[in-house]
C-alpha cells in the first residue's frame, strides 16, 4: 500500500528544510540562510499518531522578483506550474509561512494557488518562538486557509499541533483487497532511456506517448495487460533527471510521480541507456528502489545501437555490476525496446522476482541453516572479548523477506555478519531480484514482548 505524500510548500527561507529534517530525524536537507537553497526534491518517511506518510521538502516558490537564475518573464508561469503539479501529487500540504517576517505578498501569491485545495492544507506559521510572535500569527487568517498554527521548527514548539491537524487531512486507509492482487511492474529511469517505447512494445499498441523529447511522460500511467491469462499492471513514469539538472516546473515534480509509482509496484524495472552507460542518476534511482524494499531488475536498453565484438557484452556487464554492487542480487537483461530484442522475457522475469519476494523458509529448515552457518563461521561481536551466541531464527514476513535472528545480545552482532548470513541465504534459497531484511534481536527482548 502506497503511503500518503505530504508536501511542505512555501516561499524561500521560511524554514521548510528545518522542519523536514526534524520530521525524518536526520539532517538530509541543506539548511542555509540564503533563499532558494533547496533545489532538488528531497523526500523521507515519517509517522505520527499511527499514520505513516512520505514527506517531501520542496524548493521555495518564487514569483519573479528574487531569483536571478531565470528570466523574470518566465518565473510566474513556471512557478505556478510547479506549485500546481506539487498540489496535484500531494495528498496533503503544509503551507509554511514566516511569523518573524509577517504576512508578505509572496505568501498571498502562494495562498492564491492553494486556496481551491484548502481542505488539504495545514497553515503553519514558523519561527513563533515567543508568546508575542505566537499571538501575532492571527494576521495569517487573512490568507483564508483555515486556522494558522504557530510553531517553531528549530525549537520544536507547536510541531505536534501541526502534525495532529495534518493527520486529520490524510486520506483514509483503503480497505483490504478482497480479490487476489496481481503483479504490478513500474518502469523507471532517467528521461529518454526508452521507458514509453518499452511500455508500447510490451502492450503492443501506442498506449504511451513516445517522443525523443525527455520528460514527455509527466504522469505515472497504469496499463493492465493479460499475460498467459493473468493480469499484469505496467506503470510508466516520468524520467528522473540528474541532481542539479531538474528543470523548474514539470520535471521537478515528476520525481514525486516516480516515487509514488515505486511505492505502488511489486517489481521495479530500472531502465538504463546502453549508449550513455551507467550514470550517477541511474544509481540514485536504484537507491530509491532499495529504500522502498521493492523487487528490481536492471534492463540495459538500446543494446542494438552498440557496436560489438566478442568482449563487449562481458565488459559492459562488469561495469554495470560494479556500479550497482549494492543491489548485486538484481537480474540483468540486455534489451532493445525498438526492435523487441529480449523484451518477451521481461514480464516472465518480473514474475520470477515476485515469486522470490513471496518465498518463505520453514522455521525448522531455517534453524538447520542457521546452525550450519554458525558452525562454518561463528558470529563476530562489535565489542572485543564479548560473548555472543545466536539461538534461533524465524521469517515473520515476505514482500520483502524478513529474517529475525535471536541472540543473547542483538546489539553485539557486527554488521558484516548480517551480510554473511544474507549471502548464505541467497546461496541456499535464491531470493534473486529482491532485498532481504536481516534483523538481530536479543532473546530477552523477545521474551518481554511476548
Coordinates of C-alpha atoms in Angstrom, one line a residue:
X1 CA 0.0 0.0 0.0
X2 CA 1.5 3.3 -1.1
X3 CA 2.0 5.8 1.7
X4 CA 0.3 9.2 1.5
X5 CA 2.5 12.0 0.2
X6 CA 2.8 15.3 2.2
X7 CA 4.5 18.3 0.5
X8 CA 5.9 21.2 2.5
X9 CA 5.2 24.3 0.5
X10 CA 6.1 28.0 0.9
X11 CA 8.2 30.8 -0.3
X12 CA 12.0 30.6 0.3
X13 CA 13.7 30.8 3.7
X14 CA 10.7 30.2 5.9
X15 CA 12.2 27.0 7.5
X16 CA 10.8 24.2 5.3
X17 CA 14.0 22.2 5.3
X18 CA 14.5 22.6 9.1
X19 CA 11.0 21.2 9.6
X20 CA 11.6 18.4 7.1
X21 CA 14.9 17.3 8.8
X22 CA 13.1 17.3 12.2
X23 CA 10.3 15.1 10.8
X24 CA 12.6 12.4 9.3
X25 CA 15.0 12.5 12.2
X26 CA 18.2 13.3 10.2
X27 CA 19.9 16.3 8.5
X28 CA 19.2 15.4 4.9
X29 CA 18.1 18.8 3.6
X30 CA 20.7 21.5 3.3
X31 CA 19.9 24.5 5.5
X32 CA 21.2 27.9 4.7
X33 CA 20.1 31.5 5.3
X34 CA 20.2 32.2 1.6
X35 CA 16.8 31.9 -0.1
X36 CA 16.3 29.0 -2.6
X37 CA 19.0 26.7 -1.2
X38 CA 16.8 23.6 -1.7
X39 CA 16.9 23.0 -5.4
X40 CA 16.5 19.2 -5.5
X41 CA 13.5 17.2 -4.4
X42 CA 14.0 15.6 -1.0
X43 CA 11.8 13.0 0.5
X44 CA 11.7 10.8 3.6
X45 CA 9.5 8.6 5.6
X46 CA 7.9 9.6 8.9
X47 CA 4.9 8.8 11.1
X48 CA 2.5 10.5 13.5
X49 CA -0.4 9.2 15.5
X50 CA -0.2 5.8 13.9
X51 CA -0.1 7.1 10.3
X52 CA 2.9 6.5 8.1
X53 CA 3.5 9.0 5.3
X54 CA 6.1 10.3 2.9
X55 CA 7.1 13.9 3.4
X56 CA 8.6 16.0 0.6
X57 CA 10.8 19.1 1.0
X58 CA 10.1 21.4 -1.9
X59 CA 12.0 24.4 -3.3
X60 CA 10.8 27.8 -2.3
X61 CA 8.1 29.2 -4.6
X62 CA 9.2 32.4 -6.3
X63 CA 7.2 34.8 -8.4
X64 CA 9.7 36.7 -10.4
X65 CA 11.4 39.1 -8.0
X66 CA 14.0 37.1 -6.2
X67 CA 15.8 34.6 -8.5
X68 CA 18.3 35.9 -11.0
X69 CA 18.9 32.4 -12.5
X70 CA 15.7 32.5 -14.5
X71 CA 14.2 35.1 -16.9
X72 CA 11.7 37.1 -14.9
X73 CA 9.0 36.8 -17.7
X74 CA 9.1 33.0 -17.3
X75 CA 9.1 32.8 -13.5
X76 CA 5.4 33.5 -12.8
X77 CA 4.3 30.9 -15.3
X78 CA 6.8 28.2 -14.3
X79 CA 6.3 28.7 -10.6
X80 CA 2.6 28.4 -10.9
X81 CA 3.1 25.3 -13.0
X82 CA 5.4 23.9 -10.3
X83 CA 3.0 24.6 -7.5
X84 CA 0.1 23.2 -9.3
X85 CA 1.9 19.9 -10.0
X86 CA 3.0 19.6 -6.4
X87 CA -0.5 20.2 -5.2
X88 CA -1.8 17.6 -7.7
X89 CA 0.6 14.9 -6.5
X90 CA 0.4 15.5 -2.7
X91 CA -2.4 14.0 -0.6
X92 CA -1.9 16.9 1.9
X93 CA 0.2 20.0 2.2
X94 CA 1.9 22.0 4.9
X95 CA 1.9 25.6 3.8
X96 CA 4.7 27.2 5.8
X97 CA 5.0 31.0 6.4
X98 CA 7.4 33.0 8.5
X99 CA 6.0 34.5 11.7
X100 CA 9.1 36.7 12.1
X101 CA 8.6 38.4 8.7
X102 CA 4.8 38.5 9.0
X103 CA 2.4 38.3 6.0
X104 CA 4.1 39.0 2.7
X105 CA 3.0 39.5 -0.9
X106 CA 4.7 36.2 -1.8
X107 CA 2.7 34.4 0.9
X108 CA -0.5 35.8 -0.6
X109 CA 0.5 34.6 -4.1
X110 CA 1.2 31.1 -2.9
X111 CA -2.1 31.1 -0.9
X112 CA -4.0 32.1 -4.0
X113 CA -2.8 28.9 -5.7
X114 CA -3.6 26.7 -2.6
X115 CA -7.0 28.2 -1.8
X116 CA -9.0 25.9 -4.1
X117 CA -7.4 22.9 -2.3
X118 CA -7.7 24.4 1.2
X119 CA -9.2 21.1 2.5
X120 CA -5.8 19.5 2.0
X121 CA -3.7 22.4 3.5
X122 CA -2.3 23.0 7.0
X123 CA -1.2 26.6 7.5
X124 CA 1.9 26.5 9.7
X125 CA 3.4 29.8 11.0
X126 CA 7.0 29.0 11.6
X127 CA 9.6 30.9 13.8
X128 CA 7.0 31.6 16.5
X129 CA 9.5 31.1 19.3
X130 CA 7.9 33.6 21.7
X131 CA 4.5 34.3 23.1
X132 CA 4.3 37.6 21.2
X133 CA 5.0 36.0 17.8
X134 CA 2.5 33.3 18.5
X135 CA -0.1 35.9 19.2
X136 CA 0.9 37.8 16.0
X137 CA 0.2 34.7 13.9
X138 CA -3.5 35.7 13.8
X139 CA -2.7 38.0 10.9
X140 CA -2.4 35.0 8.6
X141 CA -6.1 34.4 8.9
X142 CA -6.2 36.9 6.0
X143 CA -5.0 34.0 3.7
X144 CA -8.3 32.3 4.2
X145 CA -6.7 28.8 4.6
X146 CA -8.1 27.9 7.9
X147 CA -6.6 28.4 11.4
X148 CA -2.9 29.4 11.4
X149 CA -0.9 27.2 13.7
X150 CA 2.1 28.9 15.4
X151 CA 5.2 26.7 15.6
X152 CA 9.0 26.7 15.7
X153 CA 10.7 24.0 13.7
X154 CA 14.1 25.0 15.2
X155 CA 12.9 24.8 18.8
X156 CA 10.3 22.0 18.2
X157 CA 7.5 24.1 19.5
X158 CA 4.0 23.5 18.2
X159 CA 5.1 20.9 15.7
X160 CA 2.8 18.3 17.3
X161 CA -0.2 20.6 16.7
X162 CA 0.7 20.9 13.0
X163 CA 1.1 17.1 12.7
X164 CA -2.2 16.5 14.6
X165 CA -4.0 18.6 12.1
X166 CA -2.1 17.1 9.1
X167 CA -3.1 13.5 10.1
X168 CA -6.7 14.6 10.1
X169 CA -6.4 15.6 6.4
X170 CA -4.7 12.4 5.2
X171 CA -6.9 10.1 3.1
X172 CA -8.4 7.1 4.9
X173 CA -6.7 3.8 4.6
X174 CA -8.3 1.9 1.8
X175 CA -10.0 -1.4 2.8
X176 CA -8.0 -4.6 2.2
X177 CA -8.5 -6.0 -1.3
X178 CA -10.9 -8.9 -1.3
X179 CA -9.5 -10.4 -4.5
X180 CA -6.0 -11.7 -5.1
X181 CA -3.7 -8.8 -6.0
X182 CA -2.0 -9.1 -9.4
X183 CA 1.6 -8.2 -10.3
X184 CA 2.4 -4.5 -10.6
X185 CA 5.5 -3.5 -12.5
X186 CA 7.0 0.0 -12.6
X187 CA 9.2 1.1 -15.4
X188 CA 11.6 3.7 -14.0
X189 CA 14.7 5.5 -15.2
X190 CA 16.2 8.8 -16.4
X191 CA 14.4 10.7 -19.2
X192 CA 14.8 9.5 -22.7
X193 CA 16.1 6.0 -21.9
X194 CA 13.1 4.4 -23.7
X195 CA 10.5 3.8 -20.9
X196 CA 7.5 4.7 -23.0
X197 CA 8.8 2.8 -26.0
X198 CA 9.2 -0.3 -23.8
X199 CA 5.7 0.0 -22.5
X200 CA 4.4 0.3 -26.1
X201 CA 6.4 -2.8 -27.0
X202 CA 5.0 -4.8 -24.1
X203 CA 1.4 -3.6 -24.6
X204 CA 1.6 -3.9 -28.4
X205 CA -0.1 -0.6 -29.0
X206 CA 0.6 3.1 -28.8
X207 CA -0.7 3.3 -25.2
X208 CA 2.0 5.8 -24.0
X209 CA 3.3 8.9 -25.9
X210 CA 6.7 8.1 -27.5
X211 CA 9.0 11.1 -28.1
X212 CA 12.6 11.9 -28.3
X213 CA 12.0 14.9 -26.0
X214 CA 12.9 13.9 -22.4
X215 CA 10.0 14.1 -20.0
X216 CA 7.2 13.5 -22.4
X217 CA 5.5 11.2 -19.9
X218 CA 4.5 13.5 -17.0
X219 CA 2.2 11.2 -15.0
X220 CA 2.6 7.6 -13.9
X221 CA 0.3 5.8 -16.4
X222 CA -1.1 2.4 -15.5
X223 CA -1.8 -0.1 -18.2
X224 CA -3.1 -3.6 -17.4
X225 CA -2.4 -6.3 -19.9
X226 CA -3.1 -10.1 -19.9
X227 CA 0.0 -12.4 -20.0
X228 CA -0.7 -16.1 -20.1
X229 CA -4.2 -15.5 -18.9
X230 CA -3.1 -13.4 -15.8
X231 CA -3.5 -9.6 -15.4
X232 CA -0.2 -7.6 -15.1
X233 CA -0.2 -3.8 -14.5
X234 CA 2.6 -1.8 -16.1
X235 CA 3.3 1.6 -14.5
X236 CA 5.0 4.1 -16.8
X237 CA 6.7 7.0 -15.1
X238 CA 8.3 10.3 -16.0
X239 CA 12.1 10.2 -16.3
X240 CA 14.2 11.3 -13.3
X241 CA 16.9 13.7 -14.2
X242 CA 20.3 14.1 -12.6
X243 CA 20.5 16.3 -9.5
X244 CA 21.1 19.9 -10.5
X245 CA 19.6 19.4 -13.9
X246 CA 16.0 19.0 -12.9
X247 CA 14.1 21.8 -14.7
X248 CA 11.8 24.2 -12.8
X249 CA 8.2 23.1 -13.1
X250 CA 7.1 19.9 -14.7
X251 CA 10.1 17.7 -14.4
X252 CA 10.9 18.6 -10.8
X253 CA 7.6 17.2 -9.6
X254 CA 7.8 14.2 -12.0
X255 CA 10.1 12.8 -9.3
X256 CA 7.1 12.6 -6.9
X257 CA 5.2 10.6 -9.5
X258 CA 8.2 8.2 -9.9
X259 CA 8.4 7.8 -6.2
X260 CA 4.7 7.1 -5.9
X261 CA 5.0 4.5 -8.7
X262 CA 7.9 2.7 -7.0
X263 CA 5.9 2.6 -3.8
X264 CA 2.8 1.1 -5.6
X265 CA 4.7 -1.5 -7.5
X266 CA 5.9 -5.0 -6.6
X267 CA 8.8 -5.1 -9.0
X268 CA 10.6 -2.0 -10.5
X269 CA 12.4 -2.4 -13.8
X270 CA 15.3 0.1 -13.9
X271 CA 16.0 1.1 -17.5
X272 CA 19.4 2.4 -18.4
X273 CA 20.8 3.6 -21.7
X274 CA 23.5 1.3 -23.3
X275 CA 24.8 4.2 -25.4
X276 CA 25.3 6.6 -22.5
X277 CA 26.3 3.9 -20.0
X278 CA 25.6 4.0 -16.3
X279 CA 25.2 7.5 -14.7
X280 CA 25.1 8.7 -11.1
X281 CA 21.4 9.2 -11.5
X282 CA 20.9 5.6 -12.5
X283 CA 22.4 4.5 -9.2
X284 CA 20.3 7.1 -7.4
X285 CA 17.1 5.7 -8.8
X286 CA 18.3 2.2 -7.8
X287 CA 18.8 3.6 -4.3
X288 CA 15.1 4.7 -4.3
X289 CA 14.0 1.2 -5.2
X290 CA 16.2 -0.3 -2.5
X291 CA 14.8 2.2 0.1
X292 CA 11.3 1.1 -0.8
X293 CA 12.3 -2.6 -0.5
X294 CA 10.9 -3.5 -3.9
X295 CA 12.0 -6.2 -6.3
X296 CA 14.3 -5.0 -9.0
X297 CA 15.8 -5.9 -12.4
X298 CA 18.2 -3.8 -14.4
X299 CA 17.3 -3.5 -18.1
X300 CA 20.0 -2.2 -20.5
X301 CA 18.1 -0.7 -23.3
X302 CA 19.3 0.3 -26.8
X303 CA 21.6 -2.7 -26.9
X304 CA 21.0 -2.8 -30.7
X305 CA 22.8 0.6 -31.0
X306 CA 26.1 -0.7 -29.6
X307 CA 28.9 -1.9 -31.9
X308 CA 30.0 -5.2 -30.5
X309 CA 32.9 -7.7 -30.6
X310 CA 33.3 -10.9 -28.6
X311 CA 34.2 -9.0 -25.4
X312 CA 31.6 -6.1 -25.5
X313 CA 28.9 -7.9 -23.5
X314 CA 31.3 -9.1 -20.7
X315 CA 33.0 -5.7 -20.4
X316 CA 29.6 -3.8 -20.2
X317 CA 28.2 -6.4 -17.8
X318 CA 31.2 -5.9 -15.5
X319 CA 30.8 -2.1 -15.5
X320 CA 27.1 -2.4 -14.7
X321 CA 27.7 -4.9 -11.9
X322 CA 30.3 -2.7 -10.3
X323 CA 28.1 0.4 -10.5
X324 CA 25.1 -1.5 -8.9
X325 CA 27.0 -3.7 -6.5
X326 CA 24.7 -2.5 -3.7
X327 CA 21.9 -4.4 -5.4
X328 CA 24.0 -7.3 -6.7
X329 CA 21.0 -9.5 -6.5
X330 CA 19.3 -7.7 -9.3
X331 CA 19.0 -9.7 -12.6
X332 CA 20.5 -8.0 -15.6
X333 CA 18.8 -8.1 -19.0
X334 CA 20.1 -6.5 -22.3
X335 CA 17.2 -5.5 -24.5
X336 CA 16.1 -3.2 -27.3
X337 CA 12.6 -1.7 -27.0
X338 CA 13.0 -0.5 -30.6
X339 CA 13.3 -3.9 -32.3
X340 CA 11.9 -6.1 -29.4
X341 CA 15.2 -7.9 -28.6
X342 CA 14.6 -10.0 -25.5
X343 CA 11.6 -7.9 -24.4
X344 CA 9.4 -11.0 -24.4
X345 CA 11.5 -12.2 -21.4
X346 CA 10.7 -9.1 -19.2
X347 CA 7.2 -9.9 -17.7
X348 CA 8.3 -13.5 -17.0
X349 CA 11.4 -12.1 -15.2
X350 CA 9.2 -9.8 -13.1
X351 CA 7.0 -12.8 -12.2
X352 CA 10.1 -14.8 -11.1
X353 CA 11.3 -11.9 -8.9
X354 CA 7.9 -11.6 -7.3
X355 CA 7.9 -15.3 -6.6
X356 CA 11.2 -14.8 -4.8
X357 CA 9.7 -11.9 -2.8
X358 CA 6.9 -14.2 -1.7
X359 CA 9.2 -17.1 -0.7
X360 CA 9.0 -18.3 2.9
X361 CA 11.6 -20.7 4.5
X362 CA 10.0 -23.1 7.0
X363 CA 11.2 -22.4 10.6
X364 CA 12.7 -25.9 11.1
X365 CA 14.7 -25.7 7.9
X366 CA 15.8 -22.1 8.7
X367 CA 17.2 -23.1 12.0
X368 CA 19.1 -26.0 10.5
X369 CA 20.5 -23.5 8.0
X370 CA 21.5 -21.2 11.0
X371 CA 23.3 -24.0 12.9
X372 CA 25.4 -24.8 9.8
X373 CA 26.1 -21.2 9.1
X374 CA 27.3 -20.6 12.7
X375 CA 29.4 -23.8 12.6
X376 CA 31.1 -22.6 9.4
X377 CA 31.7 -19.1 10.7
X378 CA 30.9 -18.2 14.3
X379 CA 29.3 -14.7 14.8
X380 CA 31.6 -11.8 15.4
X381 CA 30.9 -9.2 18.2
X382 CA 31.3 -5.5 17.8
X383 CA 33.0 -5.4 21.3
X384 CA 36.3 -7.2 21.6
X385 CA 36.1 -10.1 24.0
X386 CA 32.3 -10.0 24.2
X387 CA 30.4 -13.3 24.3
X388 CA 27.9 -13.7 21.5
X389 CA 25.5 -16.5 20.7
X390 CA 22.8 -16.9 18.1
X391 CA 20.0 -19.1 19.3
X392 CA 17.3 -19.4 16.6
X393 CA 15.7 -17.7 13.6
X394 CA 12.2 -17.1 12.2
X395 CA 10.9 -15.5 9.0
X396 CA 7.9 -13.4 10.1
X397 CA 7.3 -11.6 6.8
X398 CA 7.5 -11.7 3.0
X399 CA 7.5 -8.9 0.4
X400 CA 10.3 -8.4 1.1
X401 CA 11.6 -11.5 3.0
X402 CA 12.4 -10.5 6.6
X403 CA 14.5 -12.8 8.9
X404 CA 14.8 -12.4 12.7
X405 CA 17.8 -13.9 14.3
X406 CA 17.7 -14.1 18.1
X407 CA 20.9 -13.7 20.1
X408 CA 21.9 -13.3 23.7
X409 CA 22.5 -9.6 22.8
X410 CA 21.4 -8.5 19.3
X411 CA 23.4 -5.2 19.7
X412 CA 26.7 -7.1 19.8
X413 CA 26.3 -8.6 16.3
X414 CA 28.7 -7.0 13.8
X415 CA 27.1 -5.7 10.6
X416 CA 29.4 -7.9 8.5
X417 CA 27.8 -11.0 10.0
X418 CA 24.4 -9.9 8.7
X419 CA 25.9 -9.6 5.3
X420 CA 27.4 -13.1 5.7
X421 CA 24.0 -14.6 6.6
X422 CA 22.4 -12.8 3.7
X423 CA 24.9 -14.2 1.3
X424 CA 24.4 -17.7 2.7
X425 CA 20.6 -17.3 2.4
X426 CA 20.9 -16.3 -1.2
X427 CA 23.3 -19.1 -1.9
X428 CA 20.9 -21.6 -0.5
X429 CA 17.5 -20.3 -1.4
X430 CA 18.0 -17.8 -4.2
X431 CA 15.9 -14.7 -3.4
X432 CA 17.1 -13.2 -6.8
X433 CA 15.8 -9.7 -7.5
X434 CA 14.6 -9.0 -4.0
X435 CA 16.2 -7.3 -1.0
X436 CA 16.4 -9.4 2.2
X437 CA 16.0 -7.7 5.6
X438 CA 18.1 -9.1 8.4
X439 CA 17.3 -8.2 12.0
X440 CA 19.1 -9.3 15.1
X441 CA 17.2 -9.2 18.3
X442 CA 18.0 -10.1 21.9
X443 CA 16.2 -13.1 23.2
X444 CA 15.4 -11.3 26.4
X445 CA 13.6 -8.5 24.4
X446 CA 11.6 -11.1 22.6
X447 CA 10.6 -12.8 25.8
X448 CA 9.5 -9.4 27.3
X449 CA 7.5 -8.6 24.2
X450 CA 5.7 -11.9 24.5

